XYZ file of C-alpha atoms in Angstrom:
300
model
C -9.688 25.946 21.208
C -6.034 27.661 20.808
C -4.894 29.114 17.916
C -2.463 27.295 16.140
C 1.102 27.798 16.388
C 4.058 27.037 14.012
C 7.778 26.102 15.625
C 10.568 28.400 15.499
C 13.706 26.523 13.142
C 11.674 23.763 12.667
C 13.094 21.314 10.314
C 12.804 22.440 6.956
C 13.043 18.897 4.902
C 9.881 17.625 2.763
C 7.737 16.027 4.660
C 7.450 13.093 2.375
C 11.683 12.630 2.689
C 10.701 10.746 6.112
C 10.596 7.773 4.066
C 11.118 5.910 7.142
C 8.670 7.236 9.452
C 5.397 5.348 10.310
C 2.400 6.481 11.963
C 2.752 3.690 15.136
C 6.097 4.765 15.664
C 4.876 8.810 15.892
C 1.713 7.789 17.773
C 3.886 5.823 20.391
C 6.718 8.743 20.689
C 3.703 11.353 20.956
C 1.692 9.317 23.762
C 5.160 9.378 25.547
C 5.887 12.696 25.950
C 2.452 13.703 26.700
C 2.573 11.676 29.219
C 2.629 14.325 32.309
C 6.159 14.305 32.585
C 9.353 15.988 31.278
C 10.825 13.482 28.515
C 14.423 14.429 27.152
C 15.401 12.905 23.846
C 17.791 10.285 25.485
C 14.534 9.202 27.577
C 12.789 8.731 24.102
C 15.745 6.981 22.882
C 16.086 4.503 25.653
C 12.082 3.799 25.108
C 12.141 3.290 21.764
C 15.553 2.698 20.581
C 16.326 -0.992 19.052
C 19.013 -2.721 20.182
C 21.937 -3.810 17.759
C 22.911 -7.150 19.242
C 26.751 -7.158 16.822
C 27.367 -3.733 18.299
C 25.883 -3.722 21.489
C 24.149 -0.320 20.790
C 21.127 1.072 20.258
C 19.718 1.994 16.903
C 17.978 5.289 17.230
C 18.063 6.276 13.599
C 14.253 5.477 13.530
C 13.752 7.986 17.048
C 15.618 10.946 15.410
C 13.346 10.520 11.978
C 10.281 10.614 14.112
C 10.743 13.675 16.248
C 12.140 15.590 13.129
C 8.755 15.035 11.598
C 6.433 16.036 14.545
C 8.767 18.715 14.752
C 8.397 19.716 11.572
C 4.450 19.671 11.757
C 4.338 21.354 15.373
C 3.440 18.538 17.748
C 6.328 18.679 19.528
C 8.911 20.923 20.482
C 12.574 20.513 21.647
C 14.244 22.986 23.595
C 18.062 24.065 24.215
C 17.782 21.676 27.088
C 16.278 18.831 24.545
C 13.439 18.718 26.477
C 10.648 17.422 24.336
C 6.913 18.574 24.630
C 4.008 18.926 22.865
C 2.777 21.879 21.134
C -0.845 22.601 19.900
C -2.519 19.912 22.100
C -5.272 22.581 23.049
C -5.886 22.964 19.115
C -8.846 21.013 18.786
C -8.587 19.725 22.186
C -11.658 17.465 22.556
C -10.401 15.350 19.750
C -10.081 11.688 21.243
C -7.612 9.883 18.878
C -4.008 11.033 17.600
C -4.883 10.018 14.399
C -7.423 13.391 13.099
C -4.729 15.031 15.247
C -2.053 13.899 12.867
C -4.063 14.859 9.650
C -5.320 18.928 11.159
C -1.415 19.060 11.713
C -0.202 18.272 8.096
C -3.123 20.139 6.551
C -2.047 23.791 8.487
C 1.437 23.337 6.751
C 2.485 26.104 4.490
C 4.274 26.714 1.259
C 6.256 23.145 -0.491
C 5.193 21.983 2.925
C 1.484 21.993 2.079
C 2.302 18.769 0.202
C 1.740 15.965 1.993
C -1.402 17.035 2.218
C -2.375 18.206 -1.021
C -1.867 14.271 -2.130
C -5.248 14.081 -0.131
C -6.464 16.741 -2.729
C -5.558 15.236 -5.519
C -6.960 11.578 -4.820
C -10.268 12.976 -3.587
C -10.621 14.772 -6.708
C -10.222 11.560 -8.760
C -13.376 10.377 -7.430
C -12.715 6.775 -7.912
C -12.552 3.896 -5.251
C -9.222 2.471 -6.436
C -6.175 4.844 -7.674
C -2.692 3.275 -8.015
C 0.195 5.554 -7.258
C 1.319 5.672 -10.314
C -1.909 7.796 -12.018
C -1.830 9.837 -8.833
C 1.741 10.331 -9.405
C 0.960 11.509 -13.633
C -1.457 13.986 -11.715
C 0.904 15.514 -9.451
C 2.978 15.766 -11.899
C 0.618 17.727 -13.831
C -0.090 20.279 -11.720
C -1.006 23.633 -13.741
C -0.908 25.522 -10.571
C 2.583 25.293 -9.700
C 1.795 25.054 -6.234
C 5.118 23.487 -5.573
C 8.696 23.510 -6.841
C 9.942 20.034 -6.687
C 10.510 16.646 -8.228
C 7.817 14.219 -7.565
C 8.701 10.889 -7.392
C 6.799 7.534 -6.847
C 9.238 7.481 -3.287
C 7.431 10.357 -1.695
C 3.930 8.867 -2.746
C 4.741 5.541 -1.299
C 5.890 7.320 2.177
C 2.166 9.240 1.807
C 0.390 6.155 1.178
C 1.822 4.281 4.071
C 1.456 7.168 6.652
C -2.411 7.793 5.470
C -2.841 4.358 5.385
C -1.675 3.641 9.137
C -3.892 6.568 10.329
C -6.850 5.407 8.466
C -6.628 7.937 6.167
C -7.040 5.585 2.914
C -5.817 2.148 2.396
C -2.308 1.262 0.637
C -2.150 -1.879 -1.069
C 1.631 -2.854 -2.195
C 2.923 -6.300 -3.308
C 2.106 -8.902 -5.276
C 2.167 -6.224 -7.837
C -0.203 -3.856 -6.618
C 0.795 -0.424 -5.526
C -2.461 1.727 -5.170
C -4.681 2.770 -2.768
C -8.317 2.399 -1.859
C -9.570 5.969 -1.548
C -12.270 5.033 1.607
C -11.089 6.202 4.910
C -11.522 4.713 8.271
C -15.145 4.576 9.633
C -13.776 5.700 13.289
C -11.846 8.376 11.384
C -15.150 9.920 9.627
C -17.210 9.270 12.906
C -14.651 11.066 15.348
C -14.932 13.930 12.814
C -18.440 14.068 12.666
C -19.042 13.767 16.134
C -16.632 16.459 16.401
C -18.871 18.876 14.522
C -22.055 17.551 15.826
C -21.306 18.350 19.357
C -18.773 21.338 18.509
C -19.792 22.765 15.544
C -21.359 26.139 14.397
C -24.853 25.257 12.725
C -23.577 21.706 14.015
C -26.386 19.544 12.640
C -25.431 20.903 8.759
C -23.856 18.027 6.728
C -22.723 20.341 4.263
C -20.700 23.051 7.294
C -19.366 19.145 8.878
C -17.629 17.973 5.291
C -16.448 21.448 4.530
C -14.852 21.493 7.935
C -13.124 18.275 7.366
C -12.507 18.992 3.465
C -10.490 22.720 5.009
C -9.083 21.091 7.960
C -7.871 17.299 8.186
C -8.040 15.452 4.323
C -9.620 16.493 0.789
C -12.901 14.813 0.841
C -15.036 16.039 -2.305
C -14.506 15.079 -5.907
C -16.528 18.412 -7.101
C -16.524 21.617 -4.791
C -18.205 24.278 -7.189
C -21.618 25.102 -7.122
C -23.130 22.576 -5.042
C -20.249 20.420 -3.594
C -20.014 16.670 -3.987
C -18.317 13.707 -1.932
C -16.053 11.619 -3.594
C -17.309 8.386 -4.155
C -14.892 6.345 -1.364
C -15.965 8.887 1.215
C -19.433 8.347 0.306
C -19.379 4.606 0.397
C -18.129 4.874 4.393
C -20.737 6.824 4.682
C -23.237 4.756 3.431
C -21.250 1.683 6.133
C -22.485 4.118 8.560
C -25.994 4.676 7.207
C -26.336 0.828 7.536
C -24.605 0.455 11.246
C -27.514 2.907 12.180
C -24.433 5.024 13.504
C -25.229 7.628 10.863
C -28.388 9.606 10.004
C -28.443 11.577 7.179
C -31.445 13.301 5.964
C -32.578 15.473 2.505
C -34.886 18.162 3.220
C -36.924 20.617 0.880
C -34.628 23.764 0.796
C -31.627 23.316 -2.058
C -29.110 25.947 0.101
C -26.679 24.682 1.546
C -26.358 20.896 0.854
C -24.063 17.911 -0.462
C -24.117 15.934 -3.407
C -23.542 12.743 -1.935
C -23.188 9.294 -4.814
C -25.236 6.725 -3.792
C -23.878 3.160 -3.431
C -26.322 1.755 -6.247
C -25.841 5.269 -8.226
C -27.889 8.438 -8.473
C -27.373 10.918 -5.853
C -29.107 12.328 -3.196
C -28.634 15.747 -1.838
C -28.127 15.936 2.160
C -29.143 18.731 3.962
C -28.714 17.629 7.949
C -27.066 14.628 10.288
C -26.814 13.110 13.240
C -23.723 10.869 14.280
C -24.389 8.496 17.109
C -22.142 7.696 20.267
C -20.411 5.139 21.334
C -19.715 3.487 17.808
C -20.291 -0.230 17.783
C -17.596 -2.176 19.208
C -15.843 -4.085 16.225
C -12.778 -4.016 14.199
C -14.481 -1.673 11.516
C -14.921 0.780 14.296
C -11.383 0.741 15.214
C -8.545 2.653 13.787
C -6.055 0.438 12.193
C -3.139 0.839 14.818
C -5.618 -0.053 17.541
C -6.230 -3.175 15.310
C -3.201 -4.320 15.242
C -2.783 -3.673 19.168
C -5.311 -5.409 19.685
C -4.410 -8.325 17.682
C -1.642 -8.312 19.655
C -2.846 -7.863 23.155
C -5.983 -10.085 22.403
């Protein structure tokens, strides 16, 4: 694995002030240019760009939004020649999906930055299955740490909540007034992870070394991380899914070093010492990360 680098004059706008970016839009423009061959930015725009029927021209507001981003959290790069290619594809390289790739690139960004991310923090922290955006919001707001010098506003949690929620992160329920989000992620999203570790990992068969890795490097994922550290409770219940799709084994053993507090569906906790993640995960929609549902919804 590389060591991560950060772009030169990136752009420096928030993160969540992409309001219109979403995550199939940056995983399509990503699979493009790493597709073996030099892409420019008019290539991209002629790929992706919508038409405008009453003008005749392309719309490629959308395009310009999306490369700022993955500019902006070093996937891609865009020379003098605006030549567009990725950057830190050999960070983490044996990841499979773009999605944990997404989430390890928003978590390494620095300073007001380090937001986007630290809305993972926050929710995991709540350790509830259900949060609307409006209590996450109060708790943002209410940061003691000063962490970061701006203005929340219910805007850049909505743009959070639909990126996270495209990439499996969490679900984001709006309309029909609701506007909060169900704190479980994706159980392809946790496996990939896991698997990750399992096969990569140092002491790879440690649950507790596996969430910490995921916790410090892709999304917040305990409620408690004093003493012994705990799961959140809509991390544990994917968990659990697993448990019961005999994908996952967890398993409790006599020392007390080193282990997780995980919450137990029917309450109580048990404390997990060591896992195993089984491969390939079962073929069915639960197992598949929501952009690859709706593909295949489409492409039936």
């Amino acid at each position: 694995m590389s060591e991560y680098t950060y772009n030169d004059d990136k752009p420096s706008k928030l993160l969540t002030g992409y309001s219109t970016v979403r995550g199939a839009e940056l995983k399509s423009i990503y699979t493009f240019v790493g597709g073996g061959q030099d892409v420019t930015e008019t290539d991209i725009e002629e790929r992706f760009g919508r038409p405008d029927f009453a003008s005749g021209n392309t719309n490629t507001v959308h395009i310009d939004s999306c490369l700022r981003f993955l500019e902006a959290i070093d996937m891609i790069e865009i020379s003098d020649t605006d030549v567009v290619s990725l950057t830190n594809d050999e960070f983490y390289p044996e990841l499979e999906s773009f999605e944990p790739r997404l989430l390890a690139h928003i978590r390494k960004q620095e300073g007001e930055q380090y937001h986007l991310s630290y809305l993972f923090d926050i929710t995991a922290k709540q350790d509830t299955r259900r949060c609307s955006l409006e209590e996450l919001l109060e708790v943002a707001k209410g940061d003691e740490t000063n962490l970061f010098d701006l203005a929340w506003r219910e805007e850049k949690l909505r743009m959070w909540a639909n990126l996270a929620d495209h990439v499996g992160a969490l679900s984001y329920l709006s309309g029909d007034g609701e506007n909060e989000v169900m704190t479980s992620p994706a159980r392809p999203l946790l496996g990939e992870l896991l698997s990750w570790y399992n096969e990569n990992g140092e002491d790879s068969k440690r649950f507790a070394r596996a969430m910490e890795w995921i916790d410090s490097e892709f999304l917040g994922v305990f409620s408690e991380s004093l003493n012994i550290p705990t799961v959140s409770v809509g991390v544990a219940d994917v968990l659990a899914n697993m448990v019961d799709d005999g994908v996952l084994t967890l398993r409790s053993m006599s020392d007390t070093e080193d282990v997780v507090e995980l919450p137990m569906p029917n309450g109580g906790t048990r404390r997990i010492s060591t896992f195993n993640i089984e491969r390939p995960f079962p073929q069915k929609p639960t197992y598949w990360y929501p952009l690859d549902r709706n593909e295949r919804r489409m492409n039936p």
